[in-house]
Coordinates of C-alpha atoms in Angstrom, one line a residue:
Chain L
M130 CA -17.2 -26.2 -2.2
I131 CA -14.0 -27.8 -3.5
S132 CA -13.8 -30.8 -5.8
L133 CA -11.0 -33.1 -7.0
E134 CA -11.4 -35.0 -10.3
K135 CA -9.0 -37.8 -11.0
I136 CA -6.0 -36.0 -9.6
H137 CA -2.6 -37.6 -10.4
F138 CA 0.8 -36.3 -9.3
A139 CA 4.3 -37.8 -9.5
Y140 CA 7.7 -36.7 -8.1
N141 CA 10.4 -37.5 -10.6
G142 CA 8.2 -40.1 -12.3
F143 CA 7.3 -41.8 -9.0
P144 CA 3.5 -41.5 -8.5
V145 CA 2.5 -40.0 -5.1
I146 CA -1.2 -39.3 -5.8
R147 CA -3.1 -41.6 -8.1
E148 CA -6.5 -40.8 -9.5
V149 CA -8.0 -39.2 -6.4
T150 CA -11.6 -38.0 -6.8
C151 CA -13.6 -36.3 -4.0
R152 CA -16.0 -33.5 -3.2
F153 CA -15.8 -31.4 0.0
S154 CA -19.1 -29.7 0.5
R155 CA -19.6 -26.3 2.2
G156 CA -19.2 -26.5 6.0
S157 CA -17.8 -30.0 6.0
F158 CA -14.8 -30.9 8.2
T159 CA -12.8 -33.7 6.5
A160 CA -9.7 -35.6 7.7
I161 CA -7.3 -36.9 5.2
L162 CA -5.8 -40.0 6.8
G163 CA -3.2 -42.6 6.0
P164 CA 0.3 -43.9 7.0
N165 CA 3.5 -41.9 6.5
G166 CA 4.2 -41.4 2.8
S167 CA 0.6 -42.1 1.8
G168 CA 0.4 -38.7 0.1
K169 CA -1.6 -36.7 2.7
T170 CA 0.6 -33.6 2.6
T171 CA 1.0 -33.7 -1.1
L172 CA -2.8 -33.8 -1.6
I173 CA -3.1 -30.7 0.7
R174 CA -0.4 -28.9 -1.3
L175 CA -2.1 -29.8 -4.6
M176 CA -5.4 -28.5 -3.3
N177 CA -3.7 -25.3 -2.2
G178 CA -2.1 -24.6 -5.6
I179 CA 1.5 -25.0 -4.2
L180 CA 1.9 -28.1 -6.4
F181 CA 0.1 -28.6 -9.7
P182 CA -1.5 -32.0 -10.7
Q183 CA -0.1 -33.6 -13.8
Q184 CA -3.6 -35.0 -14.5
G185 CA -7.0 -34.1 -13.3
R186 CA -8.7 -30.9 -12.1
I187 CA -9.2 -29.2 -8.8
R188 CA -12.2 -26.8 -8.8
I189 CA -13.6 -24.3 -6.4
G190 CA -17.2 -23.4 -7.0
G191 CA -16.9 -25.1 -10.4
K192 CA -13.9 -23.0 -11.5
D193 CA -10.5 -24.7 -12.0
I194 CA -7.9 -23.3 -9.5
S195 CA -5.3 -23.0 -12.2
G196 CA -7.4 -20.2 -13.6
F197 CA -7.3 -18.2 -10.3
H198 CA -4.8 -15.4 -9.8
T199 CA -2.7 -16.2 -6.6
R200 CA -4.4 -13.3 -4.7
A201 CA -7.9 -14.4 -5.9
L202 CA -7.2 -17.9 -4.8
A203 CA -6.0 -16.6 -1.4
R204 CA -9.4 -15.0 -0.9
Q205 CA -11.1 -18.3 -1.4
M206 CA -8.7 -20.7 0.4
A207 CA -6.4 -20.4 3.4
Y208 CA -3.6 -22.7 4.4
V209 CA -2.1 -23.5 7.8
P210 CA 1.3 -25.3 7.3
Q211 CA 2.5 -28.0 9.7
M212 CA 5.5 -26.1 11.1
Q213 CA 6.2 -22.5 10.8
Q214 CA 9.1 -20.7 12.5
N215 CA 9.6 -17.1 11.6
V216 CA 13.3 -16.2 11.1
F217 CA 12.6 -12.7 12.4
P218 CA 10.3 -11.8 15.2
A219 CA 6.7 -10.8 14.5
T220 CA 3.9 -9.9 16.8
V221 CA 0.6 -11.9 16.9
F222 CA -1.3 -8.9 15.6
D223 CA 1.0 -8.4 12.7
T224 CA 0.9 -12.2 11.9
V225 CA -2.9 -12.2 11.8
L226 CA -2.9 -9.0 9.9
L227 CA -0.8 -10.8 7.2
G228 CA -4.0 -12.8 6.5
R229 CA -5.4 -9.6 5.0
N230 CA -2.7 -9.7 2.3
P231 CA -5.0 -10.8 -0.5
Y232 CA -7.1 -7.7 0.1
I233 CA -4.2 -5.3 0.6
R234 CA -2.8 -3.2 -2.3
W235 CA 0.1 -1.4 -0.6
S236 CA -0.2 -1.6 3.1
P237 CA -3.0 -2.6 5.6
G238 CA -5.6 0.0 6.2
K239 CA -8.0 0.7 9.0
N240 CA -10.6 -1.9 7.9
D241 CA -7.9 -4.6 7.8
R242 CA -6.9 -3.7 11.4
I243 CA -10.5 -3.8 12.5
V244 CA -11.1 -7.2 10.9
T245 CA -7.8 -8.5 12.5
S246 CA -8.7 -7.3 16.0
G247 CA -12.1 -8.9 15.7
I248 CA -10.6 -12.2 14.8
I249 CA -8.0 -11.9 17.6
E250 CA -10.8 -11.5 20.1
Q251 CA -12.9 -14.3 18.6
L252 CA -10.0 -16.6 19.2
H253 CA -9.2 -15.1 22.6
L254 CA -5.7 -14.0 21.6
E255 CA -6.0 -10.4 22.8
D256 CA -3.7 -10.9 25.9
I257 CA -0.8 -12.0 23.7
A258 CA -1.6 -9.7 20.7
L259 CA 1.6 -7.8 20.9
K260 CA 3.8 -10.8 21.8
D261 CA 6.4 -12.3 19.5
I262 CA 4.9 -15.5 18.0
N263 CA 8.2 -17.3 18.3
R264 CA 7.9 -17.1 22.0
L265 CA 4.4 -18.6 22.2
S266 CA 3.6 -22.2 23.1
G267 CA 2.8 -24.6 20.2
G268 CA -0.9 -24.5 20.9
Q269 CA -1.0 -20.7 21.0
R270 CA 1.0 -20.4 17.8
Q271 CA -1.4 -22.8 16.1
R272 CA -4.3 -20.6 17.1
V273 CA -2.5 -17.6 15.7
F274 CA -2.0 -19.3 12.4
I275 CA -5.7 -20.3 12.3
A276 CA -6.5 -16.7 13.1
R277 CA -4.4 -15.6 10.2
A278 CA -6.2 -18.0 7.9
L279 CA -9.6 -16.6 9.1
A280 CA -8.4 -13.1 8.4
Q281 CA -8.3 -14.1 4.7
E282 CA -12.1 -14.6 5.0
P283 CA -11.8 -17.8 3.1
E284 CA -14.5 -20.3 2.2
I285 CA -12.0 -23.2 2.6
I286 CA -9.2 -23.7 5.1
L287 CA -6.6 -26.4 4.5
L288 CA -4.4 -27.6 7.4
D289 CA -1.4 -29.9 7.4
E290 CA -1.1 -31.8 10.7
P291 CA -2.6 -29.0 12.9
T292 CA -2.1 -31.1 16.1
A293 CA 1.5 -32.2 15.5
N294 CA 3.7 -31.3 18.5
L295 CA 0.7 -30.3 20.6
D296 CA -0.2 -31.8 24.0
L297 CA -3.5 -33.5 24.6
R298 CA -5.3 -30.4 25.8
H299 CA -4.2 -28.2 22.9
Q300 CA -5.0 -30.9 20.4
H301 CA -8.6 -30.9 21.6
E302 CA -8.7 -27.1 21.8
V303 CA -7.5 -26.7 18.2
L304 CA -9.8 -29.3 16.7
G305 CA -12.7 -28.0 18.7
L306 CA -12.1 -24.6 17.2
L307 CA -11.9 -26.0 13.7
K308 CA -15.2 -27.9 14.3
E309 CA -16.8 -24.6 15.4
L310 CA -15.5 -22.9 12.3
S311 CA -16.8 -25.6 10.0
R312 CA -20.3 -25.1 11.7
S313 CA -20.1 -21.5 10.7
G314 CA -19.9 -22.6 7.0
I315 CA -16.2 -22.8 6.4
T316 CA -15.1 -26.0 4.6
I317 CA -12.1 -27.5 6.4
V318 CA -9.8 -30.2 5.1
M319 CA -6.9 -31.4 7.2
A320 CA -4.2 -34.0 6.9
I321 CA -3.9 -35.7 10.3
H322 CA -2.3 -38.8 11.7
D323 CA -4.4 -39.3 14.8
L324 CA -7.3 -41.5 13.9
N325 CA -9.1 -41.1 17.2
L326 CA -9.0 -37.3 17.1
A327 CA -10.2 -37.3 13.5
L328 CA -13.1 -39.6 14.5
K329 CA -14.1 -37.4 17.4
Y330 CA -14.2 -34.1 15.5
C331 CA -14.5 -34.7 11.7
S332 CA -17.6 -35.3 9.7
G333 CA -15.9 -36.8 6.6
F334 CA -12.8 -38.9 6.0
M335 CA -10.5 -39.9 3.2
I336 CA -8.0 -42.7 3.7
L337 CA -5.0 -42.8 1.4
D338 CA -2.6 -45.6 0.9
Q339 CA 0.4 -45.2 -1.3
G340 CA -1.3 -42.3 -3.1
R341 CA -4.5 -44.3 -3.7
Q342 CA -7.8 -43.3 -2.2
V343 CA -8.9 -46.5 -0.5
A344 CA -12.0 -45.2 1.3
T345 CA -14.0 -41.9 1.4
G346 CA -17.1 -41.2 3.4
G347 CA -18.4 -40.9 7.0
K348 CA -17.5 -42.9 10.1
E349 CA -19.0 -46.1 8.5
I350 CA -15.9 -46.5 6.3
F351 CA -13.8 -47.5 9.3
S352 CA -13.4 -51.3 9.7
E353 CA -10.7 -53.3 11.4
S354 CA -9.8 -55.1 8.1
L355 CA -9.4 -51.8 6.2
L356 CA -7.2 -50.2 8.9
E357 CA -5.1 -53.4 9.2
K358 CA -4.6 -53.5 5.5
V359 CA -3.6 -49.8 5.3
Y360 CA -1.6 -49.4 8.5
R361 CA -0.3 -52.9 8.7
V362 CA -1.2 -52.9 12.4
K363 CA -3.7 -55.1 14.2
V364 CA -6.4 -52.8 15.5
K365 CA -9.5 -53.1 17.6
L366 CA -12.6 -50.9 16.8
I367 CA -14.4 -50.0 19.9
K368 CA -17.9 -48.5 19.6
E369 CA -19.3 -46.8 22.7
E370 CA -22.6 -44.9 22.6
N371 CA -22.1 -42.6 19.5
E372 CA -18.3 -42.6 19.6
T373 CA -15.9 -44.9 17.8
Y374 CA -12.4 -45.5 19.1
I375 CA -9.5 -47.2 17.4
L376 CA -7.1 -49.2 19.6
P377 CA -3.8 -50.3 17.9
V378 CA -2.9 -53.7 19.3
E379 CA 0.4 -54.8 17.5
P380 CA 2.2 -54.4 14.2
L381 CA 1.3 -57.1 11.7
Chain W
M206 CA -12.6 -4.3 23.9
S207 CA -11.9 -4.2 20.2
D208 CA -11.2 -0.5 20.5
T209 CA -8.7 -1.1 23.3
L210 CA -6.8 -3.6 21.1
L211 CA -6.8 -1.2 18.2
Y212 CA -5.6 1.6 20.4
Q213 CA -2.8 -0.6 21.8
Y214 CA -1.7 -1.6 18.3
G215 CA -1.9 2.0 17.2
A216 CA 0.3 3.1 20.1
F217 CA 2.7 0.2 19.2
L218 CA 3.0 1.6 15.7
R219 CA 3.4 5.2 16.8
R220 CA 6.4 4.2 19.0
K221 CA 8.0 2.9 15.8
S222 CA 7.2 6.1 13.9
R223 CA 8.8 8.1 16.7
F224 CA 12.0 6.2 16.1
L225 CA 11.9 7.2 12.4
W226 CA 11.4 10.9 13.3
L227 CA 14.3 10.8 15.7
V228 CA 16.6 9.3 13.1
A229 CA 15.4 11.8 10.5
F230 CA 16.4 14.5 12.9
M231 CA 19.8 12.9 13.5
I232 CA 20.4 12.8 9.7
L233 CA 19.7 16.5 9.5
L234 CA 22.1 17.3 12.4
L235 CA 24.8 15.0 10.9
A236 CA 24.4 16.4 7.4
L237 CA 24.8 20.0 8.8
A238 CA 27.9 18.9 10.6
G239 CA 29.2 17.3 7.4
L240 CA 28.6 20.6 5.6
A241 CA 30.4 22.5 8.4
L242 CA 33.5 20.4 8.6
G243 CA 36.5 20.2 6.3
P244 CA 40.1 21.1 5.9
S245 CA 39.2 24.6 5.0
D246 CA 38.2 26.6 8.1
M247 CA 34.9 27.7 6.5
G248 CA 32.0 27.3 9.0
L249 CA 28.4 26.3 8.3
Q250 CA 27.0 29.8 8.3
E251 CA 29.7 31.1 5.8
G252 CA 29.1 28.0 3.6
I253 CA 25.4 28.5 3.5
R254 CA 25.7 32.2 2.9
A255 CA 28.2 31.5 0.0
L256 CA 25.8 29.0 -1.4
L257 CA 22.8 31.2 -1.3
S258 CA 24.4 34.6 -2.2
G259 CA 27.2 33.3 -4.4
E260 CA 29.4 36.1 -3.2
D261 CA 32.5 34.1 -2.2
A262 CA 33.3 32.0 -5.2
T263 CA 35.9 29.8 -3.3
H264 CA 33.5 29.0 -0.4
R265 CA 30.7 28.4 -2.8
S266 CA 32.9 26.0 -4.8
I267 CA 34.0 24.2 -1.6
M268 CA 30.3 23.7 -0.7
L269 CA 29.0 22.8 -4.1
Q270 CA 31.9 20.7 -5.4
L271 CA 33.2 19.1 -2.2
R272 CA 31.1 19.1 0.9
L273 CA 27.5 18.9 -0.4
P274 CA 28.2 16.0 -2.9
R275 CA 30.1 14.2 -0.2
V276 CA 27.3 14.5 2.4
L277 CA 24.7 13.4 -0.3
A278 CA 27.0 10.5 -1.3
A279 CA 27.2 9.3 2.3
I280 CA 23.4 9.5 2.6
L281 CA 22.8 7.7 -0.7
A282 CA 25.4 5.0 0.0
G283 CA 24.0 4.5 3.5
V284 CA 20.4 4.1 2.2
A285 CA 21.4 1.8 -0.6
L286 CA 23.6 -0.6 1.4
S287 CA 21.3 -0.8 4.5
V288 CA 18.2 -1.4 2.5
S289 CA 19.9 -3.9 0.3
G290 CA 21.0 -5.7 3.5
V291 CA 17.4 -5.7 4.8
V292 CA 16.0 -7.0 1.5
M293 CA 18.6 -9.7 1.1
Q294 CA 18.0 -10.9 4.7
S295 CA 14.2 -10.9 4.1
V296 CA 14.1 -12.7 0.7
L297 CA 16.7 -15.3 1.8
R298 CA 15.1 -15.6 5.2
N299 CA 18.6 -15.4 6.6
P300 CA 20.0 -13.0 9.1
L301 CA 23.4 -13.2 7.6
G302 CA 22.3 -11.7 4.3
S303 CA 24.1 -8.5 3.2
P304 CA 25.8 -7.3 0.1
F305 CA 29.2 -7.8 1.8
T306 CA 28.7 -11.2 3.4
L307 CA 27.1 -12.7 0.3
G308 CA 30.1 -11.6 -1.8
I309 CA 28.0 -9.2 -3.9
S310 CA 30.1 -6.2 -3.0
N311 CA 33.3 -8.0 -4.0
A312 CA 31.7 -9.1 -7.3
A313 CA 30.6 -5.5 -8.0
A314 CA 34.0 -4.2 -7.1
F315 CA 35.6 -6.6 -9.5
G316 CA 33.1 -5.7 -12.2
A317 CA 34.0 -2.0 -11.7
A318 CA 37.7 -2.7 -11.7
F319 CA 37.2 -4.9 -14.8
A320 CA 35.5 -2.0 -16.6
V321 CA 38.1 0.5 -15.6
I322 CA 41.2 -1.6 -16.4
I323 CA 40.1 -4.0 -19.2
L324 CA 37.3 -2.1 -20.9
G325 CA 39.0 1.2 -20.5
A326 CA 36.2 3.0 -18.8
G327 CA 38.5 5.0 -16.5
N328 CA 41.7 6.9 -16.5
M329 CA 44.5 6.3 -14.0
Q330 CA 46.1 9.5 -12.8
S331 CA 48.2 9.1 -9.7
N332 CA 48.5 7.0 -6.6
S333 CA 46.1 9.1 -4.5
S334 CA 42.5 8.5 -3.5
D335 CA 41.2 10.3 -6.6
A336 CA 43.5 8.3 -8.8
V337 CA 40.7 6.9 -10.9
L338 CA 38.7 9.2 -13.1
I339 CA 35.7 7.4 -14.2
A340 CA 35.4 8.4 -17.9
N341 CA 32.4 6.2 -18.5
P342 CA 30.3 5.8 -15.3
Y343 CA 27.5 4.0 -17.2
L344 CA 29.9 1.2 -18.4
V345 CA 31.4 0.9 -14.9
T346 CA 28.0 0.6 -13.2
L347 CA 26.8 -1.8 -15.9
S348 CA 29.8 -4.0 -15.5
A349 CA 29.6 -3.8 -11.6
F350 CA 25.9 -4.7 -11.8
L351 CA 26.4 -7.6 -14.2
W352 CA 29.2 -9.2 -12.1
S353 CA 27.1 -8.6 -8.9
L354 CA 24.2 -10.3 -10.7
L355 CA 26.5 -13.3 -11.3
A356 CA 27.2 -13.5 -7.5
C357 CA 23.5 -13.0 -6.8
F358 CA 22.5 -15.9 -9.1
L359 CA 25.1 -18.1 -7.5
I360 CA 23.5 -17.4 -4.1
L361 CA 20.0 -18.0 -5.5
L362 CA 21.2 -21.3 -7.1
V363 CA 22.6 -22.6 -3.8
A364 CA 19.5 -21.3 -1.9
R365 CA 17.2 -23.1 -4.4
K366 CA 19.2 -26.4 -4.5
R367 CA 20.3 -26.6 -0.8
G368 CA 18.1 -24.2 1.1
A369 CA 19.0 -20.7 2.3
T370 CA 20.4 -21.9 5.7
P371 CA 22.8 -19.6 7.5
E372 CA 25.6 -22.1 6.8
N373 CA 25.0 -22.4 3.1
M374 CA 24.7 -18.7 2.6
I375 CA 27.8 -17.8 4.6
L376 CA 29.8 -20.5 2.9
T377 CA 28.6 -19.4 -0.6
G378 CA 29.4 -15.8 0.4
I379 CA 32.9 -16.7 1.5
I380 CA 33.5 -18.6 -1.7
A381 CA 32.1 -15.8 -3.9
S382 CA 34.1 -13.2 -2.0
S383 CA 37.3 -15.2 -2.4
L384 CA 36.6 -15.8 -6.0
F385 CA 36.1 -12.2 -6.9
T386 CA 38.9 -11.0 -4.6
A387 CA 41.2 -13.4 -6.5
L388 CA 39.9 -12.0 -9.8
T389 CA 40.6 -8.5 -8.6
T390 CA 44.0 -9.6 -7.4
G391 CA 44.6 -11.0 -10.9
L392 CA 43.8 -7.6 -12.4
Q393 CA 46.2 -6.1 -9.9
Y394 CA 48.9 -8.5 -11.0
V395 CA 48.7 -7.5 -14.6
A396 CA 48.4 -3.8 -13.8
D397 CA 51.4 -1.5 -13.8
D398 CA 52.5 0.4 -10.7
V399 CA 50.2 3.4 -11.1
E400 CA 47.2 1.2 -12.0
L401 CA 47.9 -1.1 -9.1
A402 CA 48.0 1.8 -6.6
A403 CA 44.9 3.1 -8.3
I404 CA 42.9 -0.2 -7.9
V405 CA 44.0 -0.5 -4.3
F406 CA 42.9 3.0 -3.5
W407 CA 39.7 2.4 -5.5
T408 CA 38.7 -0.7 -3.5
F409 CA 39.1 1.2 -0.2
G410 CA 35.6 2.5 -0.2
D411 CA 36.0 6.3 -0.4
L412 CA 33.4 9.0 -0.8
S413 CA 35.8 11.6 -2.2
K414 CA 35.1 10.2 -5.6
S415 CA 31.6 11.6 -5.4
G416 CA 30.5 14.3 -7.9
W417 CA 27.2 15.6 -9.2
R418 CA 27.3 13.3 -12.3
E419 CA 27.8 10.2 -10.1
L420 CA 25.1 11.3 -7.7
L421 CA 22.6 11.9 -10.5
L422 CA 23.2 8.4 -12.0
Q423 CA 23.0 6.9 -8.5
T424 CA 19.7 8.7 -7.9
V425 CA 18.3 7.6 -11.2
I426 CA 19.1 4.0 -10.2
L427 CA 18.2 4.1 -6.5
V428 CA 14.9 5.9 -6.6
P429 CA 13.0 3.3 -8.6
V430 CA 14.7 0.5 -6.7
M431 CA 13.7 2.0 -3.3
V432 CA 10.2 2.7 -4.5
Y433 CA 9.9 -1.0 -5.6
F434 CA 11.2 -2.2 -2.2
Y435 CA 8.9 0.1 -0.3
R436 CA 5.9 -0.9 -2.4
N437 CA 6.6 -4.6 -1.5
R438 CA 7.2 -3.9 2.2
W439 CA 4.1 -5.9 3.2
N440 CA 4.9 -8.8 0.8
Y441 CA 8.4 -9.1 2.5
N442 CA 6.6 -9.5 5.8
A443 CA 4.6 -12.4 4.2
L444 CA 7.8 -13.9 2.8
D445 CA 9.2 -14.2 6.4
S446 CA 6.4 -16.8 7.1
G447 CA 7.9 -19.2 4.6
D448 CA 7.3 -19.8 0.9
E449 CA 4.2 -22.0 1.2
T450 CA 2.5 -19.6 3.6
A451 CA 3.4 -16.6 1.5
R452 CA 2.0 -18.2 -1.5
S453 CA -1.2 -19.1 0.3
L454 CA -1.4 -15.5 1.3
G455 CA -1.4 -14.5 -2.4
V456 CA 2.3 -13.6 -2.8
N457 CA 4.3 -14.9 -5.8
S458 CA 7.3 -15.7 -3.6
Y459 CA 9.5 -16.9 -6.4
R460 CA 9.2 -13.7 -8.4
L461 CA 9.4 -11.6 -5.3
R462 CA 12.6 -13.3 -4.2
L463 CA 14.3 -13.1 -7.6
T464 CA 13.4 -9.5 -8.2
G465 CA 14.4 -8.5 -4.7
M466 CA 17.8 -10.0 -5.1
V467 CA 18.4 -8.5 -8.5
M468 CA 17.2 -5.1 -7.3
A469 CA 19.4 -5.3 -4.2
S470 CA 22.4 -6.2 -6.3
L471 CA 21.7 -3.2 -8.6
A472 CA 21.5 -0.9 -5.6
T473 CA 24.8 -2.3 -4.2
A474 CA 26.4 -2.0 -7.6
A475 CA 25.3 1.6 -7.8
V476 CA 27.3 2.3 -4.7
V477 CA 30.3 0.0 -5.0
S478 CA 31.0 0.9 -8.6
F479 CA 31.6 4.5 -7.6
Y480 CA 33.0 4.4 -4.1
G481 CA 34.5 0.9 -3.7
I482 CA 33.7 -1.6 -1.0
I483 CA 32.0 -0.2 2.1
A484 CA 31.7 -3.1 4.4
F485 CA 29.4 -3.9 7.4
V486 CA 26.8 -1.1 6.7
G487 CA 24.5 -3.6 5.0
L488 CA 24.8 -6.1 7.8
V489 CA 25.1 -4.1 11.0
I490 CA 22.4 -1.4 10.3
P491 CA 19.6 -3.9 9.5
H492 CA 20.4 -5.8 12.6
M493 CA 20.6 -2.7 14.8
V494 CA 17.2 -1.4 13.5
R495 CA 15.6 -4.9 13.8
R496 CA 16.6 -4.9 17.4
L497 CA 15.3 -1.4 18.0
I498 CA 12.0 -1.4 16.2
G499 CA 11.4 -5.0 15.2
S500 CA 11.2 -6.7 11.8
D501 CA 8.0 -5.2 10.4
E502 CA 9.2 -4.1 7.0
R503 CA 6.8 -1.2 6.9
F504 CA 9.1 0.4 9.5
L505 CA 12.2 -1.6 9.0
L506 CA 12.8 -0.5 5.4
P507 CA 12.6 3.3 6.1
G508 CA 14.2 2.8 9.5
A509 CA 17.2 1.0 8.0
A510 CA 17.5 3.5 5.2
M511 CA 17.6 6.4 7.5
T512 CA 19.8 4.8 10.1
G513 CA 22.2 3.7 7.3
A514 CA 22.3 7.3 6.0
A515 CA 23.0 8.7 9.5
F516 CA 25.7 6.0 10.1
M517 CA 27.4 6.7 6.8
T518 CA 27.3 10.5 7.3
G519 CA 28.7 10.0 10.8
C520 CA 31.4 7.7 9.7
D521 CA 32.4 10.1 6.9
I522 CA 32.6 13.0 9.4
L523 CA 34.9 10.8 11.5
A524 CA 36.9 9.9 8.4
R525 CA 37.4 13.5 7.6
T526 CA 38.3 14.7 11.1
V527 CA 40.0 11.9 13.0
I528 CA 43.5 12.5 11.4
S529 CA 42.7 15.9 9.8
P530 CA 43.8 17.3 7.5
M531 CA 44.3 13.8 6.0
V532 CA 41.0 12.1 5.0
L533 CA 40.6 8.4 5.7
P534 CA 38.6 6.3 3.2
V535 CA 35.2 5.9 4.8
G536 CA 35.3 2.1 4.1
I537 CA 38.0 1.7 6.8
L538 CA 35.8 3.6 9.3
T539 CA 32.6 1.6 8.6
S540 CA 34.6 -1.6 9.3
L541 CA 36.3 -0.2 12.4
V542 CA 33.0 1.0 13.8
G543 CA 30.7 -1.7 12.3
A544 CA 32.7 -4.8 13.3
P545 CA 32.8 -4.1 17.1
L546 CA 29.1 -2.9 16.9
F547 CA 28.1 -6.2 15.3
I548 CA 30.0 -8.2 17.9
F549 CA 28.3 -6.2 20.6
L550 CA 24.9 -6.8 19.0
L551 CA 25.7 -10.5 18.8
V552 CA 27.0 -10.9 22.4
K553 CA 24.9 -8.5 24.4
G554 CA 22.1 -7.3 22.2
I555 CA 20.1 -4.2 22.8
G556 CA 17.2 -6.3 24.2
A557 CA 13.7 -4.9 24.7
S558 CA 13.6 -1.5 23.4
Q559 CA 11.1 1.3 24.1
W560 CA 10.4 1.5 20.4
K561 CA 9.5 -2.2 19.9

């Protein structure tokens, strides 16, 4: 469980995150939504300990993350960045094995290799296990990075735009996988642009606008007026059976 | 199924280990060749016999004072420069990192010349390759290290402010090289004839300056530096995934980068301050080994160290034999061999290797 209490963060005096408060319970799958520049990525970075809030607290299991050692934090929480291109080639196996880093003192041991190979199989990556990750498709690479996050055996996984640059099929595959992981008890928080994908797969939502938390909750928070105010686009909310779809009509 | 994957990965690692054993064997052969060759017609058997029995004082002296220190110097210099290159490339996430391309070699060379000429840490004797007698090797190494640190901080500053892109790094390297070459030239301008000749010879990159005292000091510096690098081999792998990812994997990337650059500068200074500038080893060897066994630092670090040692020992043998009885400074050979090799790697590459 991870909680944010009145988080405030500013770049060069310009506030980017203002008084954000939220609780992400165990096994929840939450989308952080909002237009460009609303503070989604900054919030993910704050939660991950890459940035430090100027005010407020972030706690994992009741303990402030600033009190965690970097390695101890890495055992609790994994991060999948938006874009990652290795400068030098690395195999899929070695990349996933890197996820064992918080448990490794000198160099990976037999147990680390066993955990890694189990995760590679769980995510059906065994056929490409010895391939260079820079030569994989965007979808395959994203699965590899999620596998690396799983190798950390974390309670929480944070993702920044996990579906960026992926085609439709891979978008659904990646989010389906994340939903499956959340069902196994891992708390998942991701920043994402696509409202419809978020609505289809996530159980919780937080909408940010200019660093302010304008709505937090389940599907019920979505309304045409809220979305029009935040995105400055005329939208139509379509409800069909149990699904909700958002159709952007025209800019306001 | 899991066992199959583990077996495949194990076989993949064993192929890399085989490469390391092969290079270790090559070092042994080259070291023996280095001990066997020289202007005196003493062969390897005679040399080893003289060393062990102590019967022939001249042969024993040639082995102990000339050939053995020279071979060891080549091995140490090769290890230090190649590993520094690997670490600089990894911490800057830039394939162009090397002590030479980043201007750190030139800065260390200036620092050493500064200590010798201005601080009086050396004596000039004649215009031959052993013209400079280092009276105070500690002061020379310290000065070389401090000046190389300055170049290192310049690189880190640019990397922090503008990103460690290949363009930024190579431009900063060119500027740092030019600056320190200009400063060394300035020292040459104020030096008298004998000093001038001595500085020029000194900057050639020559292993004939090696002696037991220098080797001991180098070993004292290089062993802890290499242990530190090897201890962090897995962290360097994490660093290649980018700062944010490395941090989320539990790596203090800022501290790792800073310490890596400082340690690599110290290793470079430990070589350059005694032997002068030996170019290309720190750039070509890491690239060659990366292409042969990949960039996993668990194998790349020892692989580059050993290949660098073999390359330097080989180049030194060439330097001693190509126009024998004259001995060429090894720095000329490393550039003559290294530059075409680097162009070959760039243009053609070695491609998929059996060790990868």
